[in-house]
mmCIF file of C-alpha atoms and ligand atoms in Angstrom:
data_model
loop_
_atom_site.group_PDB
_atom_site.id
_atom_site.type_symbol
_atom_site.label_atom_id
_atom_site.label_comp_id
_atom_site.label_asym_id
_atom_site.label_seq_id
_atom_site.Cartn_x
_atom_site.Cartn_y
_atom_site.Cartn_z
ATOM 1 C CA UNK A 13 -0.017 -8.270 -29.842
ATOM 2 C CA UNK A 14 -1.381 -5.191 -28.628
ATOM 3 C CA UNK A 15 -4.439 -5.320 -31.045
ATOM 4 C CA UNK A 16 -5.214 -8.602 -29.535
ATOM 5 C CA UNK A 17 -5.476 -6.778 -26.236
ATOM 6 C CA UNK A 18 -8.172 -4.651 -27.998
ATOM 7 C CA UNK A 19 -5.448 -1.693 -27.365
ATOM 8 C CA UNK A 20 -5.315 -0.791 -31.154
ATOM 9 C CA UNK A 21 -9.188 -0.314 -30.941
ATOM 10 C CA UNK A 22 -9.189 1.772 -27.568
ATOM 11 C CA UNK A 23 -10.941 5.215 -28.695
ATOM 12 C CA UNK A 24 -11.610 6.837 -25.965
ATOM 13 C CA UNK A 25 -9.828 8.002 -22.758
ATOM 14 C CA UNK A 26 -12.327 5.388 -20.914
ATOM 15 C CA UNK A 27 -11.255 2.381 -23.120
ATOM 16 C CA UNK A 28 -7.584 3.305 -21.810
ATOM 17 C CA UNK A 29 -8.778 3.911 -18.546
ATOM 18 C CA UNK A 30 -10.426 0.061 -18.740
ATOM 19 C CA UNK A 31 -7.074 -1.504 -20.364
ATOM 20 C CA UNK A 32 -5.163 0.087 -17.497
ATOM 21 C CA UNK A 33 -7.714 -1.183 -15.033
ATOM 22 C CA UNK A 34 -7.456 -4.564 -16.063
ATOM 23 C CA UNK A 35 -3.386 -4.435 -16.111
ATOM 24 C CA UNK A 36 -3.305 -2.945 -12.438
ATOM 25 C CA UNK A 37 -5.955 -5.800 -11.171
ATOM 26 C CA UNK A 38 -3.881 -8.496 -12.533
ATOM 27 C CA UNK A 39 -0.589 -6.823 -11.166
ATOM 28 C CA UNK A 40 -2.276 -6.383 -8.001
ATOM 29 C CA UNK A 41 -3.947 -10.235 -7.825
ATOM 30 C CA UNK A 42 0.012 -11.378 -8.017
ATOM 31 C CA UNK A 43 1.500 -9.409 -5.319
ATOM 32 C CA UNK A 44 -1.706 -10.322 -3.597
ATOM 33 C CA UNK A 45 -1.256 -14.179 -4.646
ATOM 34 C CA UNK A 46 -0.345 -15.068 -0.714
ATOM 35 C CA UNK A 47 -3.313 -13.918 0.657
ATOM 36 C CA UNK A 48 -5.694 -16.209 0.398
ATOM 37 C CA UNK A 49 -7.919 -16.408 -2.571
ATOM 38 C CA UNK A 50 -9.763 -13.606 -3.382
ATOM 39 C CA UNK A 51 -8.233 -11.217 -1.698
ATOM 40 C CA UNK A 52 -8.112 -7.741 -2.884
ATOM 41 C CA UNK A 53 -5.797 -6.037 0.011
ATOM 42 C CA UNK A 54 -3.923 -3.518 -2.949
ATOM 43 C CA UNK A 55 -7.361 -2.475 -3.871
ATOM 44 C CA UNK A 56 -8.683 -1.507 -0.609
ATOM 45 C CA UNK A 57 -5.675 -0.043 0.843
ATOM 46 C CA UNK A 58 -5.418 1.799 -2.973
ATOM 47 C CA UNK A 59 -9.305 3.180 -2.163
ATOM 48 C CA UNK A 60 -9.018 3.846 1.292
ATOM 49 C CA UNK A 61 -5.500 5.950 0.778
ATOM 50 C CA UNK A 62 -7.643 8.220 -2.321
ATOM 51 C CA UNK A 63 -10.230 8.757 0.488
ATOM 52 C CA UNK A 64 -7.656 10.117 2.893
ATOM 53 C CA UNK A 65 -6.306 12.196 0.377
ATOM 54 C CA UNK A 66 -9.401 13.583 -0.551
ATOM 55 C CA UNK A 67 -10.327 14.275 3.186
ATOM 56 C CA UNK A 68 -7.030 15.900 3.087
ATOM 57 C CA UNK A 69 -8.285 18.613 0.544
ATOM 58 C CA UNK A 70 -5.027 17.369 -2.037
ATOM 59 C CA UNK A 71 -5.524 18.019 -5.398
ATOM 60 C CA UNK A 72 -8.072 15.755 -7.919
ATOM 61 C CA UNK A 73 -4.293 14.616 -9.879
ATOM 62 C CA UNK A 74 -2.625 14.025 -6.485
ATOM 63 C CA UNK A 75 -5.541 12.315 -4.764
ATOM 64 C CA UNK A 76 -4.856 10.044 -8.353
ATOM 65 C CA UNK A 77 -1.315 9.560 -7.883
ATOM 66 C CA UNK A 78 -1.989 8.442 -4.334
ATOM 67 C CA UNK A 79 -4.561 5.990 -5.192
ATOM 68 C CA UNK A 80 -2.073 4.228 -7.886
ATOM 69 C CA UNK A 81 0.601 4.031 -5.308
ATOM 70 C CA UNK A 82 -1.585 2.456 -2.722
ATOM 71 C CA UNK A 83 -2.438 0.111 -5.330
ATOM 72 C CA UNK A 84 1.407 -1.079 -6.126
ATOM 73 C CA UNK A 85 2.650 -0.562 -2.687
ATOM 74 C CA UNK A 86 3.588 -4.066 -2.237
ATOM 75 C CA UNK A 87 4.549 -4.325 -5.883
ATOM 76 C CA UNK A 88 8.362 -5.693 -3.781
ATOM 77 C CA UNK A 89 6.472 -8.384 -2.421
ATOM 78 C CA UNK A 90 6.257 -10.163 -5.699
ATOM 79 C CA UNK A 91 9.767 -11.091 -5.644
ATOM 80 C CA UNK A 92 9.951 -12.065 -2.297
ATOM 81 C CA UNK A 93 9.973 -15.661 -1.499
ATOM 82 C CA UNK A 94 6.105 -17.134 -0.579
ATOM 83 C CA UNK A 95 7.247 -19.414 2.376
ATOM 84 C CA UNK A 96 8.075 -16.077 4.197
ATOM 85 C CA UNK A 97 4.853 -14.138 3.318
ATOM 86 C CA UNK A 98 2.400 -16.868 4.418
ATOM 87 C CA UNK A 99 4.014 -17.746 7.544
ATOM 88 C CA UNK A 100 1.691 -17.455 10.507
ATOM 89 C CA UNK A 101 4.243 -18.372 13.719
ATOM 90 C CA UNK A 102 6.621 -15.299 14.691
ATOM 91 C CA UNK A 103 9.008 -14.214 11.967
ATOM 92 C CA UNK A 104 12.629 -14.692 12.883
ATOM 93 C CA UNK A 105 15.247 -12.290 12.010
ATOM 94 C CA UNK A 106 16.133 -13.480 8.548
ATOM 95 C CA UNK A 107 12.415 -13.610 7.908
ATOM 96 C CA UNK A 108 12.557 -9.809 8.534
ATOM 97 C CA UNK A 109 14.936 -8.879 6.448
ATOM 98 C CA UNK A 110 13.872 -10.455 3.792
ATOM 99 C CA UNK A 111 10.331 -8.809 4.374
ATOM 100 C CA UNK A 112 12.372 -5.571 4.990
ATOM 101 C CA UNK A 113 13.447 -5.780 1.224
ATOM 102 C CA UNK A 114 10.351 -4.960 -0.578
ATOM 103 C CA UNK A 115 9.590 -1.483 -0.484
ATOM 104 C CA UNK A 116 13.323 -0.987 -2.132
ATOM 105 C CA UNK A 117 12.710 -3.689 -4.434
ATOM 106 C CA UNK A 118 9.115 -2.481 -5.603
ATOM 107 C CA UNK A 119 10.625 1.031 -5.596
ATOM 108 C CA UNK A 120 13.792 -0.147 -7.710
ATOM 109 C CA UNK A 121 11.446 -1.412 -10.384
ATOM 110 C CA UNK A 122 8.655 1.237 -10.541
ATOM 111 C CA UNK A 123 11.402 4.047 -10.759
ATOM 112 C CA UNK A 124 12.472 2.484 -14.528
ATOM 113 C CA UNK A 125 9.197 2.857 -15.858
ATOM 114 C CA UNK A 126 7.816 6.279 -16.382
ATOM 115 C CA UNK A 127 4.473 6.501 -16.102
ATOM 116 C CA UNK A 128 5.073 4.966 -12.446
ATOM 117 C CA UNK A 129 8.011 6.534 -11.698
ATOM 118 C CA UNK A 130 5.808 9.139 -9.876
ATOM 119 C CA UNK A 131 4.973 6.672 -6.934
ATOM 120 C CA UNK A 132 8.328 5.361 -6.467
ATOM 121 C CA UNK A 133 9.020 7.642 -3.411
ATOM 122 C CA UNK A 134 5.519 6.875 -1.773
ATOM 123 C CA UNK A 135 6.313 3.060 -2.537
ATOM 124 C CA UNK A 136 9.914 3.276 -0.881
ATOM 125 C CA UNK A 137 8.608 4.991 2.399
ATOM 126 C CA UNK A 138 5.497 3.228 2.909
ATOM 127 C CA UNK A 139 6.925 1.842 6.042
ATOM 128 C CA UNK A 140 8.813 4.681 7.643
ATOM 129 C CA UNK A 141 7.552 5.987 11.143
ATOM 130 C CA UNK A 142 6.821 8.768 11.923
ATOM 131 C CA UNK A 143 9.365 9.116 15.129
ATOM 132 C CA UNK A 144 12.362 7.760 12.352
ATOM 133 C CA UNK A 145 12.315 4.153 13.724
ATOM 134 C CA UNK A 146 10.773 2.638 10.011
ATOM 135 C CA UNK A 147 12.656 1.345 7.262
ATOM 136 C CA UNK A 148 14.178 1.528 4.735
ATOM 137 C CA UNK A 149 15.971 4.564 5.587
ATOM 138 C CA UNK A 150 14.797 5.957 8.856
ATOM 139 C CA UNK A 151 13.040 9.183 7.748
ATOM 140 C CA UNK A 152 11.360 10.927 10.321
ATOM 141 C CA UNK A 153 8.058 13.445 10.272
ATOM 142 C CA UNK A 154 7.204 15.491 7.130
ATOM 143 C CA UNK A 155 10.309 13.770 5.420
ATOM 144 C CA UNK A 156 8.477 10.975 5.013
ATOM 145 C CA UNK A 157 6.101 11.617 1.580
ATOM 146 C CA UNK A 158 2.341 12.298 2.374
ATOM 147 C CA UNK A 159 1.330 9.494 0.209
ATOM 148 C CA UNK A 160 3.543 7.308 2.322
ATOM 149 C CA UNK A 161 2.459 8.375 5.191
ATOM 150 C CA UNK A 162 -1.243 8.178 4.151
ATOM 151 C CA UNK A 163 -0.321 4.565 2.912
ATOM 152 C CA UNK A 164 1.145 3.361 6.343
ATOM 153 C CA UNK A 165 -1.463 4.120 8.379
ATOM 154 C CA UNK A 166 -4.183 2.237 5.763
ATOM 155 C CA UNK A 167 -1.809 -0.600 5.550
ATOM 156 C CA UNK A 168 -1.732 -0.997 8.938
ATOM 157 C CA UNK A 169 -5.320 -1.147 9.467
ATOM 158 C CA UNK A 170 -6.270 -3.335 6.736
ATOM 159 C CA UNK A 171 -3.459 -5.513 8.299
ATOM 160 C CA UNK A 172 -5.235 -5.539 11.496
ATOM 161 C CA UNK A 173 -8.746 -5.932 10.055
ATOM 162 C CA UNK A 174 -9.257 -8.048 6.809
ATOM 163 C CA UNK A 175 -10.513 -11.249 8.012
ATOM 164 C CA UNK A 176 -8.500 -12.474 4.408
ATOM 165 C CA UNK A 177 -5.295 -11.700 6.222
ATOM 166 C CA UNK A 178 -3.800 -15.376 7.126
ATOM 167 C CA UNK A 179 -3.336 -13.510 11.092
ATOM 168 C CA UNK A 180 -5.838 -13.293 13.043
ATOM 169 C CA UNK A 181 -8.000 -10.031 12.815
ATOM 170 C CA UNK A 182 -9.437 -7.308 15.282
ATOM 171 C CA UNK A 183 -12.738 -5.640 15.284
ATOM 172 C CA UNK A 184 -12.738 -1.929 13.605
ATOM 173 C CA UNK A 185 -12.284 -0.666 17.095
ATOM 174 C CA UNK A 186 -9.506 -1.955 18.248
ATOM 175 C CA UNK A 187 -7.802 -1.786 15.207
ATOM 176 C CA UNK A 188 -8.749 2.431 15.299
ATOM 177 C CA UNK A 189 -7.415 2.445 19.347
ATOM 178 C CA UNK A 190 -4.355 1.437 17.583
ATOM 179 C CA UNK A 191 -4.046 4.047 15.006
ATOM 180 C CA UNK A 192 -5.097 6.288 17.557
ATOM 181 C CA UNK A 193 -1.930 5.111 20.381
ATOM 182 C CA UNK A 194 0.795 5.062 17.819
ATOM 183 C CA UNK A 195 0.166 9.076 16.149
ATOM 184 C CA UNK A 196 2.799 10.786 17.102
ATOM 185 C CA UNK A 197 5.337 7.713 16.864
ATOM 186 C CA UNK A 198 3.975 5.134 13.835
ATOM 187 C CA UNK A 199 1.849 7.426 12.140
ATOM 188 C CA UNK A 200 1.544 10.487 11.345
ATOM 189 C CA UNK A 201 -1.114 12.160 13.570
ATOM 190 C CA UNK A 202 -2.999 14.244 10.865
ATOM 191 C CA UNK A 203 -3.122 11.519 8.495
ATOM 192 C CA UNK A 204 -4.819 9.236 11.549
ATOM 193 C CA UNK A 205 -7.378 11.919 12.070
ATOM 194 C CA UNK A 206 -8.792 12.213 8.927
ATOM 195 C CA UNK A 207 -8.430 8.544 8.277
ATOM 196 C CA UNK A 208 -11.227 8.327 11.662
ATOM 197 C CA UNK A 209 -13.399 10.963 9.585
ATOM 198 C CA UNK A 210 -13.446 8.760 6.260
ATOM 199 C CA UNK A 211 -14.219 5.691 8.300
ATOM 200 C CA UNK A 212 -17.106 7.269 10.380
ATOM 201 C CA UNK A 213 -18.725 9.048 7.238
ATOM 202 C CA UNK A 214 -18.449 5.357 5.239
ATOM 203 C CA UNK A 215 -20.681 4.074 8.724
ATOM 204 C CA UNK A 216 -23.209 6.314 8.089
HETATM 205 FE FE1 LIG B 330 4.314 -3.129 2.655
#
């Protein structure tokens, strides 16, 4: 079966590199499958996180791991129930905690399977705050993983500002006044920072 894939014939490091590409984008289109068509929220939350890290002088393997976690960060989502995910009036509270459920559940999974057992943790905490209030378990500060951390704040802003989102969207600015009110208590305040430098330098 794998020889079908063309895995059998891969003879380089860059015909892995392509196999694994291909697996990750059609991991990523079905936890993205609730966004409308197209959308490819994993991927730029995935890039965007790798750019923070980088910004954040981490390490060429790290800044790796971080971009692979950004990618399955919603890897729960997948077994979460659609009518939840695409609602667009005000969740109620069992809507929440279903929604509440998937960084466990993507966690859970990832954890059993080595080569992504490495961004179980930064899956798990991706929705912590910084001030403890998060979930799933309330960590507070540097507690919370750096990838994590790095992952919230890009998740939230992509949130705010992909026009493929099905709520309605802000402009880049409003969406960065946001980043910038909750450092301190959301997100982490360094992470914020050099998220504004990566997004400036991409203007120019
Ligand atoms: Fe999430």
């Amino acid at each position: 079966m794998a020889s079908d894939l063309g895995i059998s014939y891969a003879s380089s490091w860059d015909d892995v590199e392509a196999v694994l590409q291909g697996i990750s984008t059609l991991v990523t289109s079905a936890i993205d499958r609730n966004i409308p068509a197209g959308s490819t929220h994993s991927q730029r939350v995935a890039g965007l996180a790798a750019s923070i890290a980088e910004k954040l002088g981490l390490p060429s393997g790290e800044i790796r791991r971080i971009y692979f976690a950004g990618l399955f960060h919603d890897f729960g989502k997948l077994f979460l129930p659609s009518n939840v995910l695409i609602k667009t009036e005000p969740l109620s509270e069992d809507d929440w905690s279903f929604i509440e459920l998937h960084p466990q559940l993507g966690a859970t999974f990832l954890e059993r399977v080595p080569p992504f057992s490495n961004i179980a943790n930064d899956v798990l905490h991706h929705h912590e705050r910084i001030d403890g209030r998060g979930y799933p378990r309330r960590l507070s500060g540097e507690d919370i993983p750096l990838g994590a951390r790095i992952i919230a704040v890009v998740e939230s802003f992509d949130a705010m500002t992909a026009s493929d989102s099905y709520r309605a969207c802000v402009t880049h600015e409003i969406a960065c006044d946001t980043l910038i009110k909750g450092s301190g208590t959301q997100f982490d305040g360094g992470v914020v920072q050099a998220f504004l430098a990566v997004l400036s330098c991409r203007k120019q």
